[in-house]
Amino acid sequence: MDIISGILAISLYEGLIYGLVAIGVYLTFRVLGFPDLGVDATFPMGGATAAVLIVGGVNPFLATAAAFGVGFVAGCITGLLNTALRISALLSGILIMVGGYSVNLRIMGGANIPLLRNVSSFDLFGEFLGLQGLTLSIAFAGVVALFIFLVLNWFLRTEIGLSLRASGDNEKMVRSLGADTNKNILIGCALSNGLVALAGALVAQNQGFCDVGMGIGIIVMALAAIIIGEGLLGNPKGITAILLCCFVGTFAYRLFITIALRVGLEPGDLKLISSVLVIVVLGIPYLRKRLRGEWVPPASRM
Amino acid sequence: MSGLEGKSTLELKDIQKVFNRNTVDEVNALNEVNLQVNERDFVTIIGSNGAGKSSLLNIVAGVFPPERGGKVLIHGHDVTRMEEFKHARYVARVWQEPEVGTAANLTIEENLSLALLRGWRRGPRIAINKKRRNQFAEALSQIGLGLEDRMGTQVGTLSGGQRQALALVMATISTPSILLLDEHIATLDPNTAQVVLELTDMIVKRDQMSTLMVTHNMDLALRYGNRLVMMHKGKIILDLSESEKNRLSVSDLVSAFTRAAGEEFTDDNVLLSDAESAT
Ligand SMILES: Nc1ncnc2c1ncn2[C@@H]1O[C@H](COP(=O)(O)OP(=O)(O)OP(=O)(O)O)[C@@H](O)[C@H]1O
Ligand SMILES: [Mg+2]
């Protein structure tokens, strides 16, 4: 019983934190139709920014907000590569992913920053409410997740938010209706990477260190979580349902991973599991159609 | 000549458009096009495939600018080099495919809300409120398809005709001064096409906007609007006023059209007098 509630509690915390990454990835991949792989770099970039600032004596809450800001700027650059220089969305993200790796090493001045002896925003929050341990982690992650959920639930319904959602759906129409779709893509990429960097900052503070490699494969993890969430909630369309889907999917995915680790898989195997999961979920519908003898057009490559 | 009286809403001066310049695929899509469209003009545009009709509408909508030297004036303002989303304040458009004019994954009211703000700054305000919803219901009820009772429906689930009618309402809900229709009934079945066409005529008359309607149907081109323009190989080769148009039959127009497709014209008037002498 204790083991089970422990597993659930850990998954809940991770579902809340990594749910922010899933929302970020949902914004680019699904809402904008912009497959931004740059999050692999902006996740540790958030961690690195927060870690360096905290070690330098900056208030941890401010440091966390700054991490969001740095991710926001990185996302803007990804968007600009695409809109201003006409580089394909996929390549724009990859360029930020690769270039961002060096930037992260520069920010940290090395591959790793320990934070264990510094006061983190979790610690401050816990002091304030008299919480600690996993309860604290869940409570703080919950507060941040709730805040982001409420803000996005409002923002995506505003005039700007609606035009942003439409930009991914039908860019030609949105332009003909007098909205600057390039600006919308910029806002979407910036928000997305800001959220991912925010999550990176929180993860680094909670685990007590930041590592330059902590973002590798995060994109696949987020996609797997989104796909699971969509499966569980039946392809939600409403804004509230979509945001919830990101958290629910991440929770389910993390639960699966935590159990897999208990069963004896090595942490090093996790990325393969994520990949296989995505391959299976994306590949099965096609194989099923083939079995039924349906014709399916060739895969798109761009 | 047609409608020189009245203020001109749209003026095209020396418009030329070359695609793929200096390659083997170079095409002169538009060549020395001059056109003045007055307030409340309803111009029907005909011409064979590749004549440059869509390119002309693209220039008016600002999708791409004309070659240097050309000018696009809307209400006397030079908008030649302005981006498409800035033209949108004055220019609305319905395409041939219903999928282009509407966003499939958004609801009817979300689509209309996007359209309502054509040319306005979009701010951090909730996009759909009670007042707007009423306005949408009012606009939808006028087209008589019952869409006002389905405003929360995903647009992707509507039929092509319903979507095209919605696209028309979206194009006109913010009462633009210029309406561009690019074969907007071409993919609809005959009955639906008739419905959408009558809606178009009703809305154009109601809101009194200048309209350019491209069609391949000569009968429609003659029956609707107060002016008819024929294009051929990037040029306007015929520009008929209402009275001139009323004197022509479809077969006159067809013979003019086939002649245009068969030979080069140096003088518009030759064609016009030919067509008239046939009556
Ligand atoms: N984006 C483009 N790039 C290259 N060539 C183009 C482009 N758009 C149009 N053209 C060319 O310009 C010419 C005019 O095309 P346009 O689409 O304006 O014709 P149209 O009169 O609308 O024809 P249709 O009746 O077939 O719709 C054609 O030769 C076409 O191939
Ligand atoms: Mg055309």
Coordinates of C-alpha atoms and ligand atoms in Angstrom, one line a residue:
Chain A
M1 CA 0.0 0.0 0.0
D2 CA 2.7 2.4 1.0
I3 CA 4.7 1.6 -2.1
I4 CA 1.6 2.2 -4.3
S5 CA 0.9 5.6 -2.7
G6 CA 4.5 6.5 -3.0
I7 CA 4.5 5.7 -6.7
L8 CA 1.3 7.7 -7.2
A9 CA 2.7 10.7 -5.3
I10 CA 5.9 10.7 -7.3
S11 CA 4.0 10.4 -10.6
L12 CA 1.7 13.2 -9.5
Y13 CA 4.6 15.6 -8.9
E14 CA 6.2 14.7 -12.2
G15 CA 2.8 14.9 -13.9
L16 CA 2.4 18.4 -12.7
I17 CA 5.9 19.6 -13.6
Y18 CA 6.4 17.8 -16.9
G19 CA 2.8 18.6 -17.7
L20 CA 4.1 22.1 -18.3
V21 CA 6.5 20.7 -20.9
A22 CA 3.7 18.8 -22.5
I23 CA 1.6 22.0 -22.7
G24 CA 4.5 23.8 -24.3
V25 CA 5.0 21.0 -26.9
Y26 CA 1.2 20.9 -27.5
L27 CA 1.3 24.6 -28.3
T28 CA 3.9 24.3 -31.0
F29 CA 3.2 20.8 -32.4
R30 CA -0.6 20.7 -32.3
V31 CA -1.8 24.3 -32.1
L32 CA 0.7 26.0 -34.4
G33 CA 1.6 22.9 -36.4
F34 CA 5.2 23.9 -35.8
P35 CA 7.3 20.9 -34.8
D36 CA 9.8 22.7 -32.5
L37 CA 12.5 20.4 -31.4
G38 CA 14.4 23.2 -29.7
V39 CA 12.8 22.3 -26.3
D40 CA 15.5 19.7 -25.8
A41 CA 17.8 22.7 -25.3
T42 CA 15.4 25.2 -23.7
F43 CA 14.6 22.7 -20.9
P44 CA 18.1 22.6 -19.5
M45 CA 18.5 26.3 -20.4
G46 CA 15.8 27.1 -17.9
G47 CA 17.5 24.9 -15.3
A48 CA 20.9 26.5 -16.0
T49 CA 19.6 30.0 -15.8
A50 CA 17.8 29.4 -12.5
A51 CA 20.8 27.5 -11.1
V52 CA 23.4 30.1 -12.0
L53 CA 21.3 32.9 -10.6
I54 CA 20.4 31.1 -7.4
V55 CA 24.1 30.2 -6.8
G56 CA 24.8 33.9 -7.5
G57 CA 22.5 34.9 -4.7
V58 CA 19.4 36.0 -6.6
N59 CA 16.0 35.3 -5.0
P60 CA 14.9 31.8 -6.2
F61 CA 11.5 33.0 -7.3
L62 CA 13.1 35.7 -9.4
A63 CA 15.6 33.2 -10.8
T64 CA 12.7 30.9 -11.8
A65 CA 10.9 33.8 -13.5
A66 CA 14.1 34.7 -15.3
A67 CA 14.3 31.1 -16.6
F68 CA 10.9 31.5 -18.1
G69 CA 12.2 34.7 -19.7
V70 CA 15.3 33.1 -21.2
G71 CA 13.2 30.3 -22.7
F72 CA 10.7 32.9 -24.0
V73 CA 13.6 34.6 -25.9
A74 CA 15.0 31.4 -27.2
G75 CA 11.5 30.5 -28.5
C76 CA 11.3 33.9 -30.2
I77 CA 14.6 33.1 -32.0
T78 CA 13.2 29.7 -33.2
G79 CA 10.1 31.5 -34.5
L80 CA 12.2 34.2 -36.2
L81 CA 14.4 31.6 -38.0
N82 CA 11.2 30.3 -39.5
T83 CA 9.2 33.5 -40.1
A84 CA 12.0 36.0 -40.9
L85 CA 14.5 33.7 -42.6
R86 CA 12.1 31.1 -44.0
I87 CA 14.0 28.2 -42.6
S88 CA 11.8 25.2 -42.1
A89 CA 10.1 24.8 -38.7
L90 CA 11.8 21.5 -38.1
L91 CA 15.3 22.8 -38.9
S92 CA 14.7 26.0 -36.9
G93 CA 14.1 23.9 -33.9
I94 CA 17.1 21.6 -34.5
L95 CA 19.4 24.6 -34.9
I96 CA 18.3 26.0 -31.6
M97 CA 18.6 22.5 -30.0
V98 CA 22.2 22.1 -31.2
G99 CA 23.3 25.7 -30.8
G100 CA 21.5 25.9 -27.4
Y101 CA 23.7 23.1 -26.1
S102 CA 26.8 25.3 -26.3
V103 CA 24.9 28.2 -24.9
N104 CA 23.9 26.1 -21.9
L105 CA 27.5 25.1 -21.3
R106 CA 28.5 28.7 -21.4
I107 CA 25.7 29.7 -19.0
M108 CA 26.7 27.0 -16.5
G109 CA 30.4 27.3 -17.1
G110 CA 30.5 23.5 -17.1
A111 CA 28.4 20.5 -17.6
N112 CA 26.9 20.4 -14.1
I113 CA 25.9 22.8 -11.3
P114 CA 25.1 21.4 -7.8
L115 CA 22.3 23.3 -6.0
L116 CA 21.8 21.1 -2.9
R117 CA 23.3 23.6 -0.5
N118 CA 21.3 26.6 -1.9
V119 CA 17.9 27.7 -0.9
S120 CA 15.5 26.9 -3.7
S121 CA 12.0 28.3 -4.5
F122 CA 10.7 24.9 -3.2
D123 CA 12.5 25.6 0.2
L124 CA 11.1 29.1 0.4
F125 CA 7.6 27.9 -0.4
G126 CA 7.9 25.1 2.1
E127 CA 9.1 27.4 4.9
F128 CA 6.1 29.6 4.3
L129 CA 3.6 26.8 4.5
G130 CA 5.4 24.5 6.8
L131 CA 5.7 21.7 4.3
Q132 CA 8.6 19.4 3.2
G133 CA 9.6 16.4 1.2
L134 CA 7.3 15.0 -1.5
T135 CA 4.3 16.8 -0.1
L136 CA 6.1 20.1 -0.6
S137 CA 7.2 19.1 -4.1
I138 CA 3.6 18.3 -5.0
A139 CA 2.1 21.4 -3.4
F140 CA 4.5 23.8 -5.1
A141 CA 4.3 22.1 -8.5
G142 CA 0.5 22.1 -8.1
V143 CA 0.4 25.8 -7.4
V144 CA 2.6 26.6 -10.4
A145 CA 0.7 24.2 -12.7
L146 CA -2.7 25.7 -11.5
F147 CA -1.4 29.2 -12.2
I148 CA -0.2 28.3 -15.7
F149 CA -3.4 26.3 -16.4
L150 CA -5.6 29.3 -15.4
V151 CA -3.5 31.8 -17.4
L152 CA -3.5 29.7 -20.6
N153 CA -7.2 28.8 -20.2
W154 CA -7.9 32.5 -20.3
F155 CA -5.2 33.5 -22.9
L156 CA -6.3 30.9 -25.5
R157 CA -9.8 32.3 -25.4
T158 CA -8.7 35.9 -26.0
E159 CA -8.7 37.6 -29.4
I160 CA -4.9 37.1 -29.6
G161 CA -5.2 33.5 -28.4
L162 CA -7.9 32.7 -30.9
S163 CA -6.0 34.2 -33.8
L164 CA -2.9 32.2 -32.6
R165 CA -5.0 28.9 -32.6
A166 CA -6.3 29.7 -36.0
S167 CA -2.9 30.4 -37.4
G168 CA -2.0 26.7 -37.0
D169 CA -5.3 25.6 -38.4
N170 CA -5.6 27.8 -41.5
E171 CA -2.8 30.3 -42.0
K172 CA -4.0 31.6 -45.3
M173 CA -7.4 32.5 -43.9
V174 CA -6.0 34.2 -40.8
R175 CA -3.8 36.4 -43.0
S176 CA -6.7 37.3 -45.2
L177 CA -8.6 38.3 -42.0
G178 CA -6.0 40.8 -41.2
A179 CA -4.0 39.1 -38.5
D180 CA -0.2 38.8 -38.7
T181 CA 0.4 35.0 -38.6
N182 CA 4.2 35.5 -38.3
K183 CA 3.6 37.4 -35.1
N184 CA 1.3 34.6 -33.8
I185 CA 3.9 32.0 -34.6
L186 CA 6.5 34.0 -32.6
I187 CA 4.2 34.4 -29.6
G188 CA 3.4 30.7 -29.7
C189 CA 7.0 29.5 -29.9
A190 CA 8.0 32.0 -27.2
L191 CA 5.3 30.9 -24.8
S192 CA 6.0 27.2 -25.5
N193 CA 9.7 27.5 -24.8
G194 CA 9.1 29.8 -21.8
L195 CA 6.9 27.1 -20.2
V196 CA 9.5 24.4 -21.0
A197 CA 12.3 26.5 -19.5
L198 CA 10.1 27.1 -16.4
A199 CA 9.7 23.4 -16.0
G200 CA 13.5 22.9 -16.4
A201 CA 14.1 25.5 -13.7
L202 CA 11.7 23.8 -11.3
V203 CA 13.1 20.3 -12.0
A204 CA 16.7 21.5 -11.4
Q205 CA 15.8 23.1 -8.1
N206 CA 13.8 20.1 -6.9
Q207 CA 16.5 17.6 -7.8
G208 CA 19.3 19.8 -6.4
F209 CA 21.4 20.1 -9.6
C210 CA 21.3 21.1 -13.2
D211 CA 22.9 19.0 -15.8
V212 CA 23.5 20.0 -19.4
G213 CA 22.1 16.7 -20.7
M214 CA 18.9 16.8 -18.7
G215 CA 16.8 17.9 -21.8
I216 CA 17.9 15.1 -24.1
G217 CA 14.8 13.4 -25.5
I218 CA 12.3 15.6 -23.5
I219 CA 10.5 16.2 -26.8
V220 CA 9.7 12.5 -27.2
M221 CA 8.6 12.3 -23.6
A222 CA 6.3 15.2 -24.1
L223 CA 4.9 13.7 -27.3
A224 CA 4.3 10.4 -25.7
A225 CA 2.5 12.1 -22.8
I226 CA 0.3 14.1 -25.2
I227 CA -0.6 11.0 -27.2
I228 CA -1.5 9.0 -24.1
G229 CA -3.5 11.9 -22.8
E230 CA -5.4 12.2 -26.1
G231 CA -6.1 8.5 -25.9
L232 CA -7.4 8.6 -22.4
L233 CA -9.6 11.7 -22.9
G234 CA -10.7 10.8 -26.4
N235 CA -9.1 13.5 -28.6
P236 CA -10.3 16.5 -26.6
K237 CA -11.0 19.7 -28.6
G238 CA -12.0 22.3 -26.0
I239 CA -9.3 24.4 -24.5
T240 CA -9.8 23.3 -20.9
A241 CA -9.9 19.6 -21.9
I242 CA -6.7 20.0 -24.0
L243 CA -4.8 21.6 -21.0
L244 CA -6.1 18.9 -18.7
C245 CA -5.1 16.3 -21.3
C246 CA -1.5 17.4 -21.1
F247 CA -1.4 16.9 -17.3
V248 CA -3.4 13.7 -17.3
G249 CA -1.2 12.2 -20.1
T250 CA 2.0 13.2 -18.4
F251 CA 0.8 11.7 -15.1
A252 CA -0.1 8.4 -16.8
Y253 CA 3.2 8.3 -18.7
R254 CA 5.2 9.0 -15.6
L255 CA 3.3 6.4 -13.6
F256 CA 4.1 3.9 -16.3
I257 CA 7.8 4.9 -16.2
T258 CA 8.0 4.8 -12.4
I259 CA 6.5 1.3 -12.3
A260 CA 8.8 0.2 -15.1
L261 CA 11.8 1.4 -13.0
R262 CA 10.5 -0.5 -9.9
V263 CA 10.1 -3.6 -12.0
G264 CA 13.8 -3.4 -12.7
L265 CA 14.5 -1.4 -15.8
E266 CA 17.5 0.8 -15.8
P267 CA 17.0 4.6 -15.9
G268 CA 19.1 4.5 -19.1
D269 CA 16.4 2.5 -20.8
L270 CA 13.7 5.2 -20.3
K271 CA 14.4 7.0 -23.5
L272 CA 14.1 3.8 -25.5
I273 CA 10.8 3.2 -23.8
S274 CA 9.5 6.6 -24.7
S275 CA 10.5 6.2 -28.3
V276 CA 9.0 2.7 -28.6
L277 CA 5.8 4.1 -27.1
V278 CA 5.5 6.9 -29.6
I279 CA 6.4 4.5 -32.5
V280 CA 3.7 2.0 -31.4
V281 CA 1.0 4.7 -31.0
L282 CA 1.8 6.5 -34.2
G283 CA 2.5 3.3 -36.3
I284 CA -0.5 1.1 -35.3
P285 CA -3.2 3.1 -37.0
Y286 CA -1.4 2.8 -40.3
L287 CA -0.7 -0.9 -39.9
R288 CA -4.4 -1.4 -39.0
K289 CA -5.5 0.4 -42.2
R290 CA -3.1 -1.7 -44.2
L291 CA -4.6 -4.9 -42.7
R292 CA -8.0 -3.7 -43.7
G293 CA -6.7 -3.2 -47.2
E294 CA -7.2 0.6 -47.1
W295 CA -5.0 2.8 -49.3
V296 CA -2.9 5.3 -47.3
P297 CA -0.9 8.1 -49.0
P298 CA 2.9 8.1 -48.7
A299 CA 4.3 9.7 -45.5
S300 CA 5.0 13.4 -45.6
R301 CA 8.7 14.2 -45.2
M302 CA 8.7 17.9 -44.4
Chain B
M1 CA -17.5 53.8 -70.4
S2 CA -18.6 52.1 -67.3
G3 CA -19.2 54.0 -64.0
L4 CA -16.7 56.9 -64.1
E5 CA -19.2 58.7 -61.9
G6 CA -18.9 58.1 -58.2
K7 CA -15.8 57.8 -56.0
S8 CA -13.4 55.0 -56.9
T9 CA -12.9 52.4 -54.3
L10 CA -10.1 50.5 -56.0
E11 CA -7.7 51.7 -58.6
L12 CA -5.1 49.5 -60.3
K13 CA -2.5 51.3 -62.4
D14 CA -0.1 49.6 -64.8
I15 CA -0.1 46.3 -63.0
Q16 CA 2.3 43.8 -64.2
K17 CA 3.2 40.5 -62.6
V18 CA 6.0 38.1 -63.7
F19 CA 6.4 34.8 -62.0
N20 CA 9.8 32.9 -62.0
R21 CA 11.6 35.7 -63.7
N22 CA 14.7 34.7 -65.7
T23 CA 13.9 31.0 -65.6
V24 CA 12.5 28.8 -68.2
D25 CA 9.2 28.9 -66.3
E26 CA 8.9 32.7 -66.6
V27 CA 5.2 33.7 -67.0
N28 CA 3.8 37.1 -67.5
A29 CA 0.6 36.6 -65.4
L30 CA -0.5 40.2 -65.6
N31 CA 0.4 42.7 -68.2
E32 CA -0.4 46.5 -68.2
V33 CA -3.6 46.0 -66.3
N34 CA -5.5 49.1 -65.5
L35 CA -8.8 49.0 -63.7
Q36 CA -10.9 51.4 -61.7
V37 CA -13.7 50.0 -59.5
N38 CA -16.2 52.4 -58.2
E39 CA -18.3 52.3 -55.0
R40 CA -21.0 49.7 -55.4
D41 CA -19.6 48.3 -58.6
F42 CA -20.3 44.6 -58.9
V43 CA -17.8 43.4 -61.5
T44 CA -17.9 39.9 -62.9
I45 CA -14.6 38.7 -64.3
I46 CA -14.3 35.9 -67.0
G47 CA -11.3 34.5 -68.9
S48 CA -9.8 31.2 -69.7
N49 CA -7.6 29.2 -67.4
G50 CA -4.3 31.0 -66.7
A51 CA -5.7 34.4 -67.9
G52 CA -4.5 36.0 -64.7
K53 CA -7.9 36.4 -62.8
S54 CA -6.7 34.9 -59.5
S55 CA -3.4 36.8 -59.8
L56 CA -5.3 40.0 -60.2
L57 CA -7.3 39.3 -57.0
N58 CA -4.1 38.3 -55.2
I59 CA -2.6 41.7 -56.1
V60 CA -5.7 43.5 -54.7
A61 CA -5.6 41.4 -51.6
G62 CA -1.9 42.1 -51.1
V63 CA -0.8 38.4 -51.2
F64 CA 2.0 39.5 -53.4
P65 CA 2.9 43.0 -54.8
P66 CA 2.9 43.8 -58.5
E67 CA 6.2 44.5 -60.4
R68 CA 7.7 48.0 -59.8
G69 CA 5.9 50.8 -61.5
G70 CA 2.4 49.3 -60.7
K71 CA 0.2 50.9 -58.2
V72 CA -2.7 49.6 -56.1
L73 CA -4.9 52.4 -54.6
I74 CA -7.7 51.7 -52.2
H75 CA -9.9 54.7 -51.4
G76 CA -7.1 56.7 -52.9
H77 CA -4.5 55.3 -50.4
D78 CA -1.4 53.6 -51.9
V79 CA -1.4 50.1 -50.5
T80 CA 0.9 48.6 -53.2
R81 CA 3.7 47.4 -50.9
M82 CA 1.6 46.8 -47.8
E83 CA 1.4 43.3 -46.4
E84 CA -1.6 41.2 -46.9
F85 CA -2.9 41.5 -43.4
K86 CA -3.0 45.2 -43.8
H87 CA -5.0 45.0 -46.9
A88 CA -7.5 42.9 -45.0
R89 CA -9.0 46.0 -43.4
Y90 CA -10.6 46.9 -46.7
V91 CA -10.5 43.7 -48.7
A92 CA -12.3 40.5 -47.9
R93 CA -12.2 37.3 -49.9
V94 CA -13.9 34.0 -50.6
W95 CA -12.0 31.3 -52.4
Q96 CA -13.1 28.4 -54.5
E97 CA -12.5 25.9 -51.8
P98 CA -14.6 26.2 -48.6
E99 CA -11.6 24.8 -46.7
V100 CA -9.5 27.9 -47.4
G101 CA -12.1 30.4 -46.1
T102 CA -12.8 28.7 -42.8
A103 CA -10.8 27.1 -40.0
A104 CA -11.9 23.5 -39.7
N105 CA -10.8 22.9 -36.1
L106 CA -12.5 25.9 -34.7
T107 CA -16.2 26.4 -34.0
I108 CA -18.6 28.5 -36.1
E109 CA -18.6 31.3 -33.5
E110 CA -14.8 31.2 -33.2
N111 CA -14.5 31.5 -37.0
L112 CA -16.9 34.5 -37.0
S113 CA -15.2 36.1 -34.1
L114 CA -11.9 36.0 -36.0
A115 CA -13.7 37.5 -39.0
L116 CA -15.4 40.2 -37.0
L117 CA -12.1 41.7 -36.0
R118 CA -10.8 42.0 -39.6
G119 CA -8.5 45.0 -39.7
W120 CA -8.8 45.7 -36.0
R121 CA -6.1 45.2 -33.4
R122 CA -6.6 41.9 -31.6
G123 CA -6.2 42.4 -27.9
P124 CA -6.1 40.4 -24.6
R125 CA -9.9 40.4 -24.4
I126 CA -12.1 37.3 -24.4
A127 CA -12.9 36.8 -28.1
I128 CA -16.5 35.7 -27.7
N129 CA -19.0 37.5 -25.5
K130 CA -22.8 37.7 -25.4
K131 CA -23.1 40.8 -27.6
R132 CA -20.9 39.3 -30.3
R133 CA -22.8 36.0 -30.1
N134 CA -26.0 37.8 -30.8
Q135 CA -24.4 39.6 -33.7
F136 CA -23.2 36.3 -35.2
A137 CA -26.7 34.7 -34.7
E138 CA -28.2 37.7 -36.5
A139 CA -25.8 37.5 -39.4
L140 CA -26.3 33.7 -39.7
S141 CA -30.0 33.8 -39.5
Q142 CA -30.1 36.0 -42.6
I143 CA -28.6 33.2 -44.7
G144 CA -31.4 30.9 -43.7
L145 CA -29.4 27.7 -43.2
G146 CA -30.1 27.3 -39.5
L147 CA -26.4 27.7 -38.6
E148 CA -27.4 30.2 -35.9
D149 CA -28.5 27.2 -33.8
R150 CA -25.2 25.4 -34.2
M151 CA -22.6 28.1 -33.3
G152 CA -20.6 25.7 -31.1
T153 CA -20.2 23.2 -33.9
Q154 CA -16.7 22.4 -35.3
V155 CA -16.6 23.9 -38.8
G156 CA -14.9 20.8 -40.2
T157 CA -18.1 18.8 -39.7
L158 CA -20.2 21.1 -41.9
S159 CA -21.0 20.4 -45.6
G160 CA -19.1 22.2 -48.3
G161 CA -22.1 24.4 -49.1
Q162 CA -22.6 25.3 -45.4
R163 CA -18.9 26.1 -45.1
Q164 CA -19.0 28.3 -48.2
A165 CA -22.0 30.2 -46.9
L166 CA -20.2 30.6 -43.6
A167 CA -17.1 31.8 -45.5
L168 CA -19.3 34.4 -47.2
V169 CA -20.7 35.6 -43.9
M170 CA -17.2 35.7 -42.5
A171 CA -16.0 37.8 -45.4
T172 CA -18.8 40.3 -45.1
I173 CA -19.6 40.5 -41.3
S174 CA -17.1 43.4 -40.9
T175 CA -18.5 45.2 -44.0
P176 CA -15.3 45.5 -46.0
S177 CA -15.3 48.0 -48.8
I178 CA -14.0 45.4 -51.4
L179 CA -15.2 41.8 -51.7
L180 CA -13.2 39.4 -53.9
L181 CA -14.9 36.2 -55.0
D182 CA -12.7 33.7 -56.8
E183 CA -14.9 31.1 -58.4
H184 CA -16.5 30.8 -55.0
I185 CA -19.4 28.6 -56.2
A186 CA -17.4 26.4 -58.6
T187 CA -17.1 23.3 -56.3
L188 CA -20.7 23.4 -55.1
D189 CA -23.5 21.2 -56.5
P190 CA -25.9 23.2 -58.7
N191 CA -28.6 23.8 -56.1
T192 CA -26.2 24.8 -53.4
A193 CA -24.3 27.0 -55.9
Q194 CA -27.6 28.8 -56.6
V195 CA -28.3 29.3 -52.9
V196 CA -24.8 30.7 -52.3
L197 CA -25.0 32.9 -55.3
E198 CA -28.2 34.4 -54.3
L199 CA -26.8 35.0 -50.8
T200 CA -23.9 36.7 -52.4
D201 CA -26.1 39.0 -54.4
M202 CA -28.3 39.7 -51.4
I203 CA -25.3 40.6 -49.2
V204 CA -23.5 42.6 -51.8
K205 CA -26.6 44.7 -52.4
R206 CA -27.4 45.0 -48.7
D207 CA -23.9 46.1 -47.7
Q208 CA -23.1 48.0 -50.9
M209 CA -19.5 46.9 -51.3
S210 CA -17.5 46.9 -54.4
T211 CA -17.3 43.4 -55.6
L212 CA -15.1 41.5 -58.0
M213 CA -16.5 38.0 -58.9
V214 CA -14.5 35.6 -61.0
T215 CA -16.5 32.9 -62.7
H216 CA -16.3 30.5 -65.6
N217 CA -20.0 30.6 -66.1
M218 CA -20.8 33.2 -68.8
D219 CA -24.5 33.2 -68.0
L220 CA -23.8 34.2 -64.4
A221 CA -21.3 36.7 -65.6
L222 CA -24.0 38.4 -67.7
R223 CA -26.9 38.0 -65.2
Y224 CA -25.1 39.3 -62.1
G225 CA -23.4 42.6 -61.4
N226 CA -23.3 45.9 -63.2
R227 CA -20.1 45.4 -65.1
L228 CA -18.2 42.6 -66.9
V229 CA -14.5 42.3 -67.5
M230 CA -12.9 39.7 -69.7
M231 CA -9.3 38.8 -69.3
H232 CA -6.9 37.0 -71.7
K233 CA -3.2 36.3 -71.3
G234 CA -2.8 38.7 -68.4
K235 CA -4.7 41.6 -70.1
I236 CA -8.1 43.0 -69.7
I237 CA -9.5 42.7 -73.2
L238 CA -13.1 43.7 -72.6
D239 CA -14.7 45.9 -70.0
L240 CA -18.5 46.2 -70.4
S241 CA -20.8 48.6 -68.6
E242 CA -24.2 47.5 -67.4
S243 CA -26.1 48.7 -70.5
E244 CA -23.5 47.1 -72.8
K245 CA -23.7 43.9 -70.8
N246 CA -27.4 43.8 -71.0
R247 CA -27.4 43.9 -74.8
L248 CA -25.2 40.8 -75.0
S249 CA -26.3 37.2 -75.0
V250 CA -24.3 34.3 -73.8
S251 CA -23.5 33.2 -77.3
D252 CA -22.2 36.7 -78.1
L253 CA -19.9 36.4 -75.2
V254 CA -18.9 32.9 -76.0
S255 CA -17.9 33.8 -79.5
A256 CA -16.0 36.8 -78.2
F257 CA -14.4 34.5 -75.7
T258 CA -13.4 31.9 -78.3
R259 CA -12.1 34.5 -80.6
A260 CA -10.0 35.9 -77.7
A261 CA -8.6 32.5 -77.0
G262 CA -7.9 32.0 -80.7
E263 CA -6.0 35.2 -81.5
E264 CA -4.1 38.1 -80.1
F265 CA -6.0 41.3 -79.7
T266 CA -4.4 44.6 -80.1
D267 CA -7.6 46.7 -79.7
D268 CA -10.3 46.1 -77.2
N269 CA -12.9 47.9 -79.3
V270 CA -12.6 45.4 -82.2
L271 CA -13.7 42.7 -79.9
L272 CA -16.6 44.7 -78.5
S273 CA -17.9 45.8 -81.8
D274 CA -17.6 42.3 -83.1
A275 CA -19.7 41.0 -80.3
E276 CA -22.2 43.8 -80.7
S277 CA -22.6 43.3 -84.4
A278 CA -23.4 39.7 -83.7
T279 CA -26.6 40.8 -81.8
Ligands
LIG1 N1 2.4 31.5 -57.3 C1 2.7 31.4 -58.6 N2 3.9 31.0 -59.0 C2 4.1 30.8 -60.3 N3 3.3 31.0 -61.3 C3 2.0 31.4 -61.0 C4 1.6 31.6 -59.6 N4 0.4 32.0 -59.6 C5 -0.1 32.0 -60.9 N5 0.9 31.7 -61.7 C6 0.9 31.6 -63.2 O1 0.3 32.8 -63.6 C7 -0.6 32.6 -64.7 C8 -2.0 33.2 -64.3 O2 -2.5 32.4 -63.2 P1 -3.9 32.7 -62.5 O3 -4.0 31.8 -61.4 O4 -4.0 34.1 -62.2 O5 -5.0 32.3 -63.6 P2 -6.5 32.3 -63.5 O6 -7.0 33.2 -64.5 O7 -7.0 32.5 -62.2 O8 -6.8 30.8 -64.0 P3 -7.9 29.7 -63.6 O9 -9.1 30.0 -64.3 O10 -7.3 28.4 -64.0 O11 -8.1 29.9 -62.1 C9 -0.6 31.1 -64.9 O12 0.2 30.9 -66.0 C10 -0.1 30.5 -63.7 O13 0.6 29.4 -63.9
MG2 MG -8.0 31.2 -60.7

